[in-house]
Amino acid sequence: MRLFTLAIALATALTSLPAAAASAAPAPAAATELVVNGTFTNGTAPWWNSANTTMTTDAGRLRVGVSGGTANPWDAMVAQNDIPLAQGKTYTLSFDASASTNVSAVTTVQLGDAPYTNTLTQPISLSPTSKRFSFPFTSTLTTSAGQVTFQLGGGAAHTFYLDNVSLTEAGGSSSSPIELTDGFYVDPESNPARWVGDNGGDYRAGRIEAAIASKPMARWFGNWNPDISAAVSSYVSGAAAAGKLPVLVAYNIPGRDACGGHSGGGAGSVDAYKAWISAFASAIGDRPAVVIIEPDSLGDFECMDDNQKRDRVGMLRYATEQFRDKAPNTWAYLDAANAGWFGDRPGQMAERLLEVGVSNVRGFAVNVSNYYTTSESAAYASAVNAALGGTAKWVIDTSRNGNGSNGEWCNPAGRRLGTPAQVGGPGGTEMLLWVKVPGDSDGECGIAPTTPAGQFSPDIAIRLIDGV
C-alpha cells in the first residue's frame, strides 16, 4: 500500500502550543551558552578584530572587511575571549556565515594565550549565500581563557558576514525542542499560502486561508532544493528568529517510493545521499527542530532487492547518526509506515527500525501522508513501540485523517482535515503534526486525475475542509 507523495510544499504561520500540553513536564535545563552577543544585537562587543580587518554590524550581522595580501589565516581575524572550557566535555560551535566572494577561512576554539593550543580547528568554505555551520567537538583543554576565532586571512580582499554564533555544552543541552520554543512554526511560503496570496479574489481563498494556510505544517526538502544547506538553514533561521518550532521532512533517499507510487526519485547514489543528509543535519545545528526522516523508506523493502535493502539500511542508519551528532536540539523520527500497511505486523516494523538505528533518534512517525484515524494510528504506534521494548517516542500525521481511511491512498474522496499540530495525543503520542501539506495532490489519480504529485489544488483543499 502506498503511503505518501512528493510534498514539495512549504508551510507557514505561527501558532502557540496549548498551555496545558506545553507545561505537562518540567522544563529541562537549557543549553549553557558560552558565547556572548552571538546575534550581534548589542553591537560588536565583546568581539574584537585584529590587524587587516575592520568590524561593524550590518542588518543585524557582524560585517568584517578583510584586507588582501596577508600570508596566513590568523593574520586577519575576529574573535571572542574568556571562554571557559573543560577537558573531556563535548561542545558544539554553530554559526551562520557568508562572504562577498568565494573564499576559504578557518574557525577555531583554542587557548586565548600562548601557545594558542587548538581544541577545534575547522576549515570552512564561504560563498555569497549564507550557510549554517555546526561543529561538535570534545575539548582537550581545561581553561577559563578559551577563545573562539574566525581566521580570514591568506586570500583576496573580501567582506565576511557572521551571525547567530553559539558555543554550547552538550552536557547542558536541552533534550526538548518544545521547551526551547513557543509553539510550532510554518512560513508564509507554503503551497496553500502562496495560492491564497496569488488568488485573493477567488471565493475559496478566505476559507483555505482560515482552515489550512494559517496552520503549522511541515516543509519538505529533497533534490528540488539546489543547495540543501542554504535551504534548511534559511528555514530554521526564520523559525529561530520567531522563537517557534519548525517541522522538516528529509525526503531524498535513492530509490524513493520504490513500490511504484507517484513520488520516485531521490539522490543519485549512496555517497550523494550521505553528503546531502549530513549537510541537512549540519544546517540545523543546535537550533531546535523536529525532523521526519524519509517517509516510506522502511515500508517498501518488499519492492527492493537485497543490495538495495543493504544500501537503504546503511543510509538510514547514517542519517540517524548525523542528526544525533550534529543537531543536538532536534527530535528526529524515522518513518514507520501506517496502520493499514503494517498494522498486522508491528514486530516486523520494529525490527526494521532497530536495524536502521532508531535508538540514535527520538523515535518514529506513523501515518505520514495517509488517512488512518488518530486512534488507529496511536494503537499501531503503541504496538510498534511495545515490540521495541517501549523505548521510543512517536508522532502521528493528522493532516488529512479527520474522516479516517477508505482504503485508498491516492487523492481519495470524502477525506477531511485532522487535528492541527499540537503537543501530546492519545495513547502516549508525543505530537500530532500536519506532515503532509493539505491540498497538495498525491499524484494524477482519484479526485485530481490531472494534478501532479506535490502540486496544490484548491479543489482538493476545499474537499478536505468540507469532508466531501
CSV table of C-alpha atoms in Angstrom, one decimal:
chain,number,residue,atom,x,y,z
A,1,MET,CA,0.0,0.0,0.0
A,2,ARG,CA,1.4,3.4,-0.9
A,3,LEU,CA,1.7,6.0,1.7
A,4,PHE,CA,2.6,9.4,0.6
A,5,THR,CA,3.5,11.7,-2.2
A,6,LEU,CA,6.1,14.2,-3.2
A,7,ALA,CA,5.2,17.1,-1.0
A,8,ILE,CA,7.4,19.9,-2.1
A,9,ALA,CA,5.2,22.3,-0.3
A,10,LEU,CA,6.4,24.8,2.2
A,11,ALA,CA,4.5,25.7,5.3
A,12,THR,CA,3.7,28.7,7.4
A,13,ALA,CA,2.1,30.8,10.3
A,14,LEU,CA,2.9,30.9,13.9
A,15,THR,CA,0.8,29.0,16.4
A,16,SER,CA,1.2,28.7,20.2
A,17,LEU,CA,1.2,25.3,21.8
A,18,PRO,CA,-1.7,24.7,24.2
A,19,ALA,CA,-0.6,25.8,27.6
A,20,ALA,CA,-1.7,22.6,29.3
A,21,ALA,CA,0.3,20.5,26.9
A,22,ALA,CA,3.3,22.7,27.0
A,23,SER,CA,3.5,22.6,30.7
A,24,ALA,CA,2.9,18.9,31.1
A,25,ALA,CA,6.6,18.2,32.0
A,26,PRO,CA,9.1,20.4,33.8
A,27,ALA,CA,11.5,22.2,31.5
A,28,PRO,CA,14.9,20.7,31.3
A,29,ALA,CA,17.9,22.9,31.7
A,30,ALA,CA,18.7,25.0,28.7
A,31,ALA,CA,22.0,24.6,26.9
A,32,THR,CA,24.8,26.5,28.6
A,33,GLU,CA,25.7,29.3,26.1
A,34,LEU,CA,29.4,30.3,26.3
A,35,VAL,CA,29.4,33.0,23.6
A,36,VAL,CA,28.2,36.5,24.4
A,37,ASN,CA,26.3,38.6,21.9
A,38,GLY,CA,26.4,35.9,19.2
A,39,THR,CA,23.5,37.6,17.5
A,40,PHE,CA,25.2,41.0,17.5
A,41,THR,CA,22.1,42.7,18.7
A,42,ASN,CA,24.2,44.8,21.1
A,43,GLY,CA,26.8,45.9,18.5
A,44,THR,CA,30.1,44.2,18.3
A,45,ALA,CA,31.3,44.0,21.9
A,46,PRO,CA,32.8,41.8,23.3
A,47,TRP,CA,34.1,40.6,19.9
A,48,TRP,CA,37.4,42.0,18.8
A,49,ASN,CA,39.3,42.2,15.5
A,50,SER,CA,42.9,42.0,14.6
A,51,ALA,CA,45.0,44.0,12.1
A,52,ASN,CA,44.0,43.7,8.5
A,53,THR,CA,40.3,43.8,9.4
A,54,THR,CA,37.5,46.3,10.1
A,55,MET,CA,34.4,45.4,12.1
A,56,THR,CA,30.9,46.7,12.3
A,57,THR,CA,27.3,45.5,12.3
A,58,ASP,CA,25.1,45.5,9.2
A,59,ALA,CA,21.5,44.4,9.1
A,60,GLY,CA,21.8,42.5,12.4
A,61,ARG,CA,25.0,40.7,11.3
A,62,LEU,CA,28.7,41.2,12.0
A,63,ARG,CA,30.3,42.7,8.9
A,64,VAL,CA,34.1,42.3,8.6
A,65,GLY,CA,36.2,44.0,6.0
A,66,VAL,CA,39.2,41.8,5.2
A,67,SER,CA,42.4,43.1,3.6
A,68,GLY,CA,44.1,41.1,0.8
A,69,GLY,CA,47.7,40.1,0.6
A,70,THR,CA,48.1,38.5,4.0
A,71,ALA,CA,50.1,35.3,4.3
A,72,ASN,CA,48.2,33.3,6.9
A,73,PRO,CA,44.6,32.8,8.0
A,74,TRP,CA,45.4,34.2,11.5
A,75,ASP,CA,46.8,37.4,10.0
A,76,ALA,CA,43.2,38.7,9.8
A,77,MET,CA,40.6,37.6,12.3
A,78,VAL,CA,37.7,38.3,14.7
A,79,ALA,CA,37.4,36.6,18.0
A,80,GLN,CA,35.9,36.5,21.5
A,81,ASN,CA,37.9,35.7,24.6
A,82,ASP,CA,37.3,34.4,28.1
A,83,ILE,CA,35.5,31.2,27.0
A,84,PRO,CA,35.5,28.5,29.8
A,85,LEU,CA,36.3,25.0,28.6
A,86,ALA,CA,36.6,21.7,30.4
A,87,GLN,CA,38.7,18.8,29.1
A,88,GLY,CA,36.6,15.8,28.1
A,89,LYS,CA,33.4,17.8,27.8
A,90,THR,CA,31.5,17.9,24.5
A,91,TYR,CA,30.6,21.2,22.9
A,92,THR,CA,29.0,22.4,19.6
A,93,LEU,CA,30.1,25.5,17.8
A,94,SER,CA,27.5,26.8,15.4
A,95,PHE,CA,27.1,30.0,13.3
A,96,ASP,CA,25.8,31.5,10.0
A,97,ALA,CA,28.4,32.8,7.7
A,98,SER,CA,28.9,34.1,4.2
A,99,ALA,CA,31.4,36.3,2.2
A,100,SER,CA,31.2,38.7,-0.7
A,101,THR,CA,33.0,36.2,-2.9
A,102,ASN,CA,34.0,32.5,-2.7
A,103,VAL,CA,36.8,32.3,-0.1
A,104,SER,CA,38.2,29.9,2.5
A,105,ALA,CA,38.5,30.6,6.2
A,106,VAL,CA,39.3,28.8,9.4
A,107,THR,CA,37.3,28.8,12.7
A,108,THR,CA,38.9,27.6,15.9
A,109,VAL,CA,38.2,27.1,19.6
A,110,GLN,CA,41.6,27.5,21.3
A,111,LEU,CA,43.6,28.7,24.2
A,112,GLY,CA,43.5,32.5,24.1
A,113,ASP,CA,47.1,32.9,25.3
A,114,ALA,CA,50.4,31.4,24.0
A,115,PRO,CA,50.9,28.7,22.9
A,116,TYR,CA,47.3,29.1,21.5
A,117,THR,CA,46.6,25.4,21.6
A,118,ASN,CA,43.6,24.5,19.5
A,119,THR,CA,40.9,22.1,20.6
A,120,LEU,CA,38.8,22.7,17.4
A,121,THR,CA,40.3,23.7,14.0
A,122,GLN,CA,37.8,23.7,11.2
A,123,PRO,CA,38.3,25.0,7.6
A,124,ILE,CA,35.2,26.4,6.1
A,125,SER,CA,34.2,27.4,2.5
A,126,LEU,CA,32.3,30.6,2.2
A,127,SER,CA,30.2,32.0,-0.6
A,128,PRO,CA,27.7,34.9,-1.0
A,129,THR,CA,24.9,32.6,0.2
A,130,SER,CA,24.7,32.4,3.9
A,131,LYS,CA,25.0,28.9,5.3
A,132,ARG,CA,24.6,27.3,8.8
A,133,PHE,CA,27.7,25.6,10.1
A,134,SER,CA,27.8,23.3,13.1
A,135,PHE,CA,30.8,21.5,14.5
A,136,PRO,CA,30.6,19.2,17.6
A,137,PHE,CA,33.9,18.5,19.4
A,138,THR,CA,35.3,17.2,22.6
A,139,SER,CA,37.6,19.7,24.4
A,140,THR,CA,41.2,18.7,25.1
A,141,LEU,CA,41.6,21.8,27.2
A,142,THR,CA,40.6,22.9,30.7
A,143,THR,CA,40.8,26.7,30.9
A,144,SER,CA,38.9,29.9,31.7
A,145,ALA,CA,40.8,31.7,28.9
A,146,GLY,CA,39.4,29.9,25.8
A,147,GLN,CA,38.9,31.8,22.6
A,148,VAL,CA,36.6,31.4,19.6
A,149,THR,CA,38.2,32.8,16.4
A,150,PHE,CA,37.3,33.3,12.8
A,151,GLN,CA,40.6,33.4,10.8
A,152,LEU,CA,40.0,35.2,7.5
A,153,GLY,CA,43.5,36.0,6.1
A,154,GLY,CA,45.6,34.4,3.4
A,155,GLY,CA,43.4,35.3,0.4
A,156,ALA,CA,42.0,38.2,-1.6
A,157,ALA,CA,40.3,41.2,-0.1
A,158,HIS,CA,36.6,40.5,0.7
A,159,THR,CA,33.8,41.1,3.2
A,160,PHE,CA,32.9,38.5,5.7
A,161,TYR,CA,29.4,38.2,7.4
A,162,LEU,CA,28.7,36.4,10.6
A,163,ASP,CA,25.6,35.8,12.7
A,164,ASN,CA,23.9,33.5,15.3
A,165,VAL,CA,27.2,32.3,16.8
A,166,SER,CA,26.8,29.9,19.7
A,167,LEU,CA,29.1,27.6,21.6
A,168,THR,CA,27.1,25.3,23.9
A,169,GLU,CA,27.9,22.4,26.2
A,170,ALA,CA,26.4,19.2,25.1
A,171,GLY,CA,26.1,18.1,28.8
A,172,GLY,CA,23.7,21.0,29.5
A,173,SER,CA,21.8,20.9,26.2
A,174,SER,CA,18.1,20.6,26.4
A,175,SER,CA,16.7,17.4,25.0
A,176,SER,CA,13.4,19.1,24.3
A,177,PRO,CA,13.0,21.5,21.4
A,178,ILE,CA,9.4,22.1,22.6
A,179,GLU,CA,10.8,23.7,25.8
A,180,LEU,CA,13.2,25.8,23.8
A,181,THR,CA,10.4,27.3,21.7
A,182,ASP,CA,6.9,28.8,22.0
A,183,GLY,CA,4.7,26.9,19.6
A,184,PHE,CA,5.0,25.4,16.1
A,185,TYR,CA,6.3,27.4,13.1
A,186,VAL,CA,5.5,27.5,9.4
A,187,ASP,CA,6.4,30.1,6.9
A,188,PRO,CA,4.2,32.2,4.6
A,189,GLU,CA,5.5,30.4,1.5
A,190,SER,CA,3.6,27.1,1.9
A,191,ASN,CA,1.8,26.0,-1.3
A,192,PRO,CA,-1.6,26.9,0.2
A,193,ALA,CA,-0.4,30.2,1.5
A,194,ARG,CA,1.1,31.1,-1.9
A,195,TRP,CA,-2.1,30.1,-3.6
A,196,VAL,CA,-4.1,32.3,-1.3
A,197,GLY,CA,-1.7,35.2,-1.9
A,198,ASP,CA,-2.0,34.8,-5.7
A,199,ASN,CA,-5.8,34.3,-5.7
A,200,GLY,CA,-7.2,36.7,-3.2
A,201,GLY,CA,-10.3,37.3,-5.3
A,202,ASP,CA,-11.2,33.6,-5.5
A,203,TYR,CA,-14.2,32.7,-3.5
A,204,ARG,CA,-12.3,29.9,-1.9
A,205,ALA,CA,-9.3,31.9,-0.7
A,206,GLY,CA,-10.7,33.0,2.6
A,207,ARG,CA,-11.7,29.5,3.6
A,208,ILE,CA,-8.4,28.0,2.6
A,209,GLU,CA,-6.5,30.7,4.5
A,210,ALA,CA,-8.5,30.2,7.6
A,211,ALA,CA,-8.6,26.4,7.6
A,212,ILE,CA,-5.2,25.5,6.1
A,213,ALA,CA,-2.8,28.2,5.1
A,214,SER,CA,-2.8,29.7,8.6
A,215,LYS,CA,-1.9,26.4,10.3
A,216,PRO,CA,1.5,25.0,11.0
A,217,MET,CA,2.7,22.2,8.8
A,218,ALA,CA,5.9,20.6,7.7
A,219,ARG,CA,8.2,21.8,5.0
A,220,TRP,CA,9.6,19.0,2.8
A,221,PHE,CA,13.2,19.0,1.5
A,222,GLY,CA,14.6,17.0,-1.4
A,223,ASN,CA,16.5,17.1,-4.6
A,224,TRP,CA,14.4,20.1,-5.7
A,225,ASN,CA,16.5,22.1,-3.3
A,226,PRO,CA,19.7,23.0,-5.2
A,227,ASP,CA,21.6,24.0,-2.1
A,228,ILE,CA,20.3,21.9,0.8
A,229,SER,CA,22.4,23.7,3.4
A,230,ALA,CA,21.1,27.1,2.5
A,231,ALA,CA,17.5,25.9,2.2
A,232,VAL,CA,17.4,24.2,5.6
A,233,SER,CA,19.4,27.0,7.3
A,234,SER,CA,17.2,29.7,6.0
A,235,TYR,CA,14.0,27.9,7.1
A,236,VAL,CA,15.3,27.1,10.6
A,237,SER,CA,16.7,30.6,10.9
A,238,GLY,CA,13.2,32.0,10.3
A,239,ALA,CA,11.7,29.8,12.9
A,240,ALA,CA,14.5,30.6,15.4
A,241,ALA,CA,14.0,34.3,14.9
A,242,ALA,CA,10.3,33.9,15.7
A,243,GLY,CA,11.0,31.6,18.7
A,244,LYS,CA,9.0,28.9,17.1
A,245,LEU,CA,9.5,25.1,16.4
A,246,PRO,CA,9.9,24.1,12.8
A,247,VAL,CA,8.9,20.7,11.4
A,248,LEU,CA,11.0,19.5,8.5
A,249,VAL,CA,10.9,16.4,6.3
A,250,ALA,CA,14.0,14.8,4.8
A,251,TYR,CA,12.9,13.2,1.5
A,252,ASN,CA,15.8,12.3,-0.8
A,253,ILE,CA,16.7,8.6,-0.3
A,254,PRO,CA,17.8,6.9,-3.5
A,255,GLY,CA,15.0,4.7,-5.0
A,256,ARG,CA,12.4,6.8,-3.2
A,257,ASP,CA,8.8,5.4,-3.4
A,258,ALA,CA,10.2,2.1,-4.6
A,259,CYS,CA,6.8,0.3,-4.8
A,260,GLY,CA,5.7,2.4,-7.8
A,261,GLY,CA,4.0,5.4,-6.4
A,262,HIS,CA,4.0,8.9,-7.9
A,263,SER,CA,7.0,10.3,-6.0
A,264,GLY,CA,10.0,8.4,-7.3
A,265,GLY,CA,13.5,9.9,-7.4
A,266,GLY,CA,16.0,10.8,-4.7
A,267,ALA,CA,19.7,11.3,-4.6
A,268,GLY,CA,21.8,9.7,-7.3
A,269,SER,CA,24.0,7.5,-5.2
A,270,VAL,CA,24.7,6.3,-1.6
A,271,ASP,CA,27.6,8.8,-1.3
A,272,ALA,CA,25.5,11.6,-2.7
A,273,TYR,CA,22.8,10.9,-0.1
A,274,LYS,CA,25.2,10.8,2.7
A,275,ALA,CA,26.6,14.1,1.8
A,276,TRP,CA,23.1,15.5,1.4
A,277,ILE,CA,21.8,14.3,4.8
A,278,SER,CA,25.0,15.4,6.6
A,279,ALA,CA,24.6,18.9,5.2
A,280,PHE,CA,20.9,18.8,6.2
A,281,ALA,CA,21.7,18.0,9.8
A,282,SER,CA,24.6,20.5,10.0
A,283,ALA,CA,22.4,23.2,8.6
A,284,ILE,CA,20.1,22.8,11.6
A,285,GLY,CA,23.0,22.8,14.1
A,286,ASP,CA,22.0,23.5,17.6
A,287,ARG,CA,18.7,25.2,16.8
A,288,PRO,CA,15.5,23.4,17.9
A,289,ALA,CA,13.7,21.4,15.2
A,290,VAL,CA,11.5,18.4,14.5
A,291,VAL,CA,12.6,16.2,11.5
A,292,ILE,CA,10.7,13.3,9.9
A,293,ILE,CA,13.3,11.1,8.2
A,294,GLU,CA,12.4,9.7,4.8
A,295,PRO,CA,8.7,8.8,4.5
A,296,ASP,CA,8.1,5.3,3.2
A,297,SER,CA,11.7,4.3,3.4
A,298,LEU,CA,11.1,1.3,5.7
A,299,GLY,CA,7.8,0.3,4.3
A,300,ASP,CA,8.8,-0.5,0.7
A,301,PHE,CA,11.5,-3.1,1.4
A,302,GLU,CA,9.5,-5.7,-0.4
A,303,CYS,CA,10.0,-3.7,-3.6
A,304,MET,CA,13.8,-3.8,-3.4
A,305,ASP,CA,16.5,-6.5,-3.9
A,306,ASP,CA,19.0,-7.4,-1.3
A,307,ASN,CA,21.7,-5.0,-2.4
A,308,GLN,CA,19.2,-2.1,-2.4
A,309,LYS,CA,17.9,-3.1,1.1
A,310,ARG,CA,21.5,-3.2,2.4
A,311,ASP,CA,22.2,0.3,1.0
A,312,ARG,CA,18.9,1.6,2.3
A,313,VAL,CA,19.7,0.4,5.8
A,314,GLY,CA,23.2,1.9,5.7
A,315,MET,CA,21.9,5.3,4.5
A,316,LEU,CA,19.1,5.5,7.1
A,317,ARG,CA,21.5,4.5,10.0
A,318,TYR,CA,23.9,7.2,8.8
A,319,ALA,CA,21.1,9.7,8.8
A,320,THR,CA,20.2,8.9,12.4
A,321,GLU,CA,23.8,9.3,13.4
A,322,GLN,CA,24.1,12.7,11.6
A,323,PHE,CA,21.0,14.1,13.5
A,324,ARG,CA,22.3,12.6,16.8
A,325,ASP,CA,25.8,14.1,16.4
A,326,LYS,CA,25.1,17.4,14.5
A,327,ALA,CA,21.7,18.6,15.6
A,328,PRO,CA,21.6,18.2,19.4
A,329,ASN,CA,18.3,20.1,19.9
A,330,THR,CA,16.4,18.2,17.1
A,331,TRP,CA,13.9,15.5,17.7
A,332,ALA,CA,14.2,13.2,14.7
A,333,TYR,CA,11.7,10.5,13.8
A,334,LEU,CA,12.1,7.6,11.4
A,335,ASP,CA,9.1,6.9,9.2
A,336,ALA,CA,7.3,3.7,10.3
A,337,ALA,CA,4.5,3.4,7.6
A,338,ASN,CA,0.9,3.3,8.8
A,339,ALA,CA,-1.8,1.2,10.4
A,340,GLY,CA,-3.2,-0.1,7.1
A,341,TRP,CA,0.2,-1.1,5.7
A,342,PHE,CA,1.9,-2.7,8.8
A,343,GLY,CA,-0.9,-2.8,11.3
A,344,ASP,CA,-0.9,-6.6,11.3
A,345,ARG,CA,2.9,-6.9,11.6
A,346,PRO,CA,4.2,-4.2,14.1
A,347,GLY,CA,7.0,-6.5,15.1
A,348,GLN,CA,8.4,-6.5,11.6
A,349,MET,CA,8.4,-2.7,11.5
A,350,ALA,CA,10.1,-2.7,14.9
A,351,GLU,CA,12.9,-4.9,13.6
A,352,ARG,CA,13.5,-2.6,10.7
A,353,LEU,CA,13.5,0.5,13.0
A,354,LEU,CA,16.1,-1.2,15.2
A,355,GLU,CA,18.2,-2.2,12.2
A,356,VAL,CA,18.5,1.4,11.0
A,357,GLY,CA,19.3,3.0,14.4
A,358,VAL,CA,16.0,4.2,16.0
A,359,SER,CA,17.9,4.4,19.3
A,360,ASN,CA,20.0,7.2,17.8
A,361,VAL,CA,17.0,9.5,17.4
A,362,ARG,CA,13.8,10.4,19.3
A,363,GLY,CA,11.6,7.7,17.7
A,364,PHE,CA,9.3,7.2,14.7
A,365,ALA,CA,6.4,8.7,12.8
A,366,VAL,CA,3.3,7.0,11.6
A,367,ASN,CA,0.5,7.8,9.0
A,368,VAL,CA,2.6,10.2,7.0
A,369,SER,CA,0.5,11.4,4.0
A,370,ASN,CA,-2.2,8.8,4.8
A,371,TYR,CA,-5.7,8.9,6.3
A,372,TYR,CA,-5.9,6.5,9.2
A,373,THR,CA,-7.6,7.9,12.3
A,374,THR,CA,-5.6,9.2,15.2
A,375,SER,CA,-6.9,6.4,17.4
A,376,GLU,CA,-6.0,3.7,14.8
A,377,SER,CA,-2.6,5.3,14.3
A,378,ALA,CA,-1.9,5.5,18.0
A,379,ALA,CA,-2.8,1.9,18.5
A,380,TYR,CA,-0.5,0.8,15.7
A,381,ALA,CA,2.4,3.0,17.0
A,382,SER,CA,1.9,1.7,20.5
A,383,ALA,CA,2.2,-1.9,19.2
A,384,VAL,CA,5.4,-1.0,17.3
A,385,ASN,CA,6.8,0.7,20.4
A,386,ALA,CA,6.0,-2.4,22.5
A,387,ALA,CA,7.9,-4.5,20.1
A,388,LEU,CA,10.8,-2.1,20.5
A,389,GLY,CA,10.7,-2.6,24.3
A,390,GLY,CA,8.8,0.6,25.0
A,391,THR,CA,11.9,2.8,24.5
A,392,ALA,CA,10.8,5.1,21.6
A,393,LYS,CA,8.5,8.1,21.2
A,394,TRP,CA,6.2,8.6,18.2
A,395,VAL,CA,4.3,11.3,16.3
A,396,ILE,CA,1.2,11.0,14.1
A,397,ASP,CA,0.5,12.8,10.8
A,398,THR,CA,-3.1,14.1,11.3
A,399,SER,CA,-3.2,16.4,8.3
A,400,ARG,CA,-5.9,14.5,6.4
A,401,ASN,CA,-7.3,11.9,8.8
A,402,GLY,CA,-10.4,13.6,10.1
A,403,ASN,CA,-12.7,11.1,8.4
A,404,GLY,CA,-10.3,8.1,8.5
A,405,SER,CA,-9.3,6.0,5.6
A,406,ASN,CA,-11.5,4.4,3.0
A,407,GLY,CA,-8.7,2.1,1.9
A,408,GLU,CA,-7.4,4.3,-0.9
A,409,TRP,CA,-4.2,6.3,-0.7
A,410,CYS,CA,-4.1,8.5,-3.8
A,411,ASN,CA,-6.4,11.6,-3.6
A,412,PRO,CA,-9.5,9.7,-2.2
A,413,ALA,CA,-12.8,11.5,-2.0
A,414,GLY,CA,-14.5,12.1,1.3
A,415,ARG,CA,-11.5,12.8,3.5
A,416,ARG,CA,-11.3,15.7,6.0
A,417,LEU,CA,-8.6,17.7,7.7
A,418,GLY,CA,-7.4,16.3,11.1
A,419,THR,CA,-6.4,17.9,14.3
A,420,PRO,CA,-3.9,20.7,13.8
A,421,ALA,CA,-0.4,20.4,15.2
A,422,GLN,CA,-0.2,20.0,19.0
A,423,VAL,CA,1.9,18.5,21.7
A,424,GLY,CA,0.5,15.2,23.1
A,425,GLY,CA,-2.1,12.8,21.8
A,426,PRO,CA,-3.8,9.6,22.6
A,427,GLY,CA,-2.0,6.5,24.0
A,428,GLY,CA,1.3,8.3,24.7
A,429,THR,CA,1.6,10.0,21.3
A,430,GLU,CA,4.2,12.7,21.6
A,431,MET,CA,2.9,15.1,19.0
A,432,LEU,CA,0.2,15.4,16.4
A,433,LEU,CA,1.6,17.1,13.3
A,434,TRP,CA,0.5,18.1,9.8
A,435,VAL,CA,3.3,16.4,7.9
A,436,LYS,CA,1.6,16.2,4.6
A,437,VAL,CA,0.5,19.6,3.2
A,438,PRO,CA,-3.3,19.6,2.9
A,439,GLY,CA,-4.4,20.4,-0.6
A,440,ASP,CA,-1.2,19.1,-2.2
A,441,SER,CA,-2.0,16.3,-4.7
A,442,ASP,CA,-0.9,12.7,-4.1
A,443,GLY,CA,-0.5,12.2,-7.9
A,444,GLU,CA,-2.6,12.2,-11.0
A,445,CYS,CA,-5.3,10.0,-9.5
A,446,GLY,CA,-8.5,9.9,-7.6
A,447,ILE,CA,-10.3,13.3,-7.3
A,448,ALA,CA,-7.4,15.0,-9.0
A,449,PRO,CA,-6.6,12.9,-12.1
A,450,THR,CA,-4.6,15.7,-13.8
A,451,THR,CA,-2.8,17.3,-10.8
A,452,PRO,CA,0.8,16.1,-10.4
A,453,ALA,CA,2.2,15.0,-7.0
A,454,GLY,CA,3.1,17.9,-4.8
A,455,GLN,CA,1.0,20.5,-6.7
A,456,PHE,CA,-1.5,22.4,-4.7
A,457,SER,CA,-5.2,22.1,-5.8
A,458,PRO,CA,-7.8,24.4,-4.3
A,459,ASP,CA,-10.4,21.8,-5.1
A,460,ILE,CA,-8.7,19.2,-3.0
A,461,ALA,CA,-8.3,21.7,-0.2
A,462,ILE,CA,-12.0,22.6,-0.2
A,463,ARG,CA,-12.9,18.9,-0.2
A,464,LEU,CA,-10.7,18.4,2.8
A,465,ILE,CA,-12.3,21.4,4.6
A,466,ASP,CA,-15.8,20.1,3.9
A,467,GLY,CA,-15.1,16.4,4.1
A,468,VAL,CA,-16.5,15.5,0.7
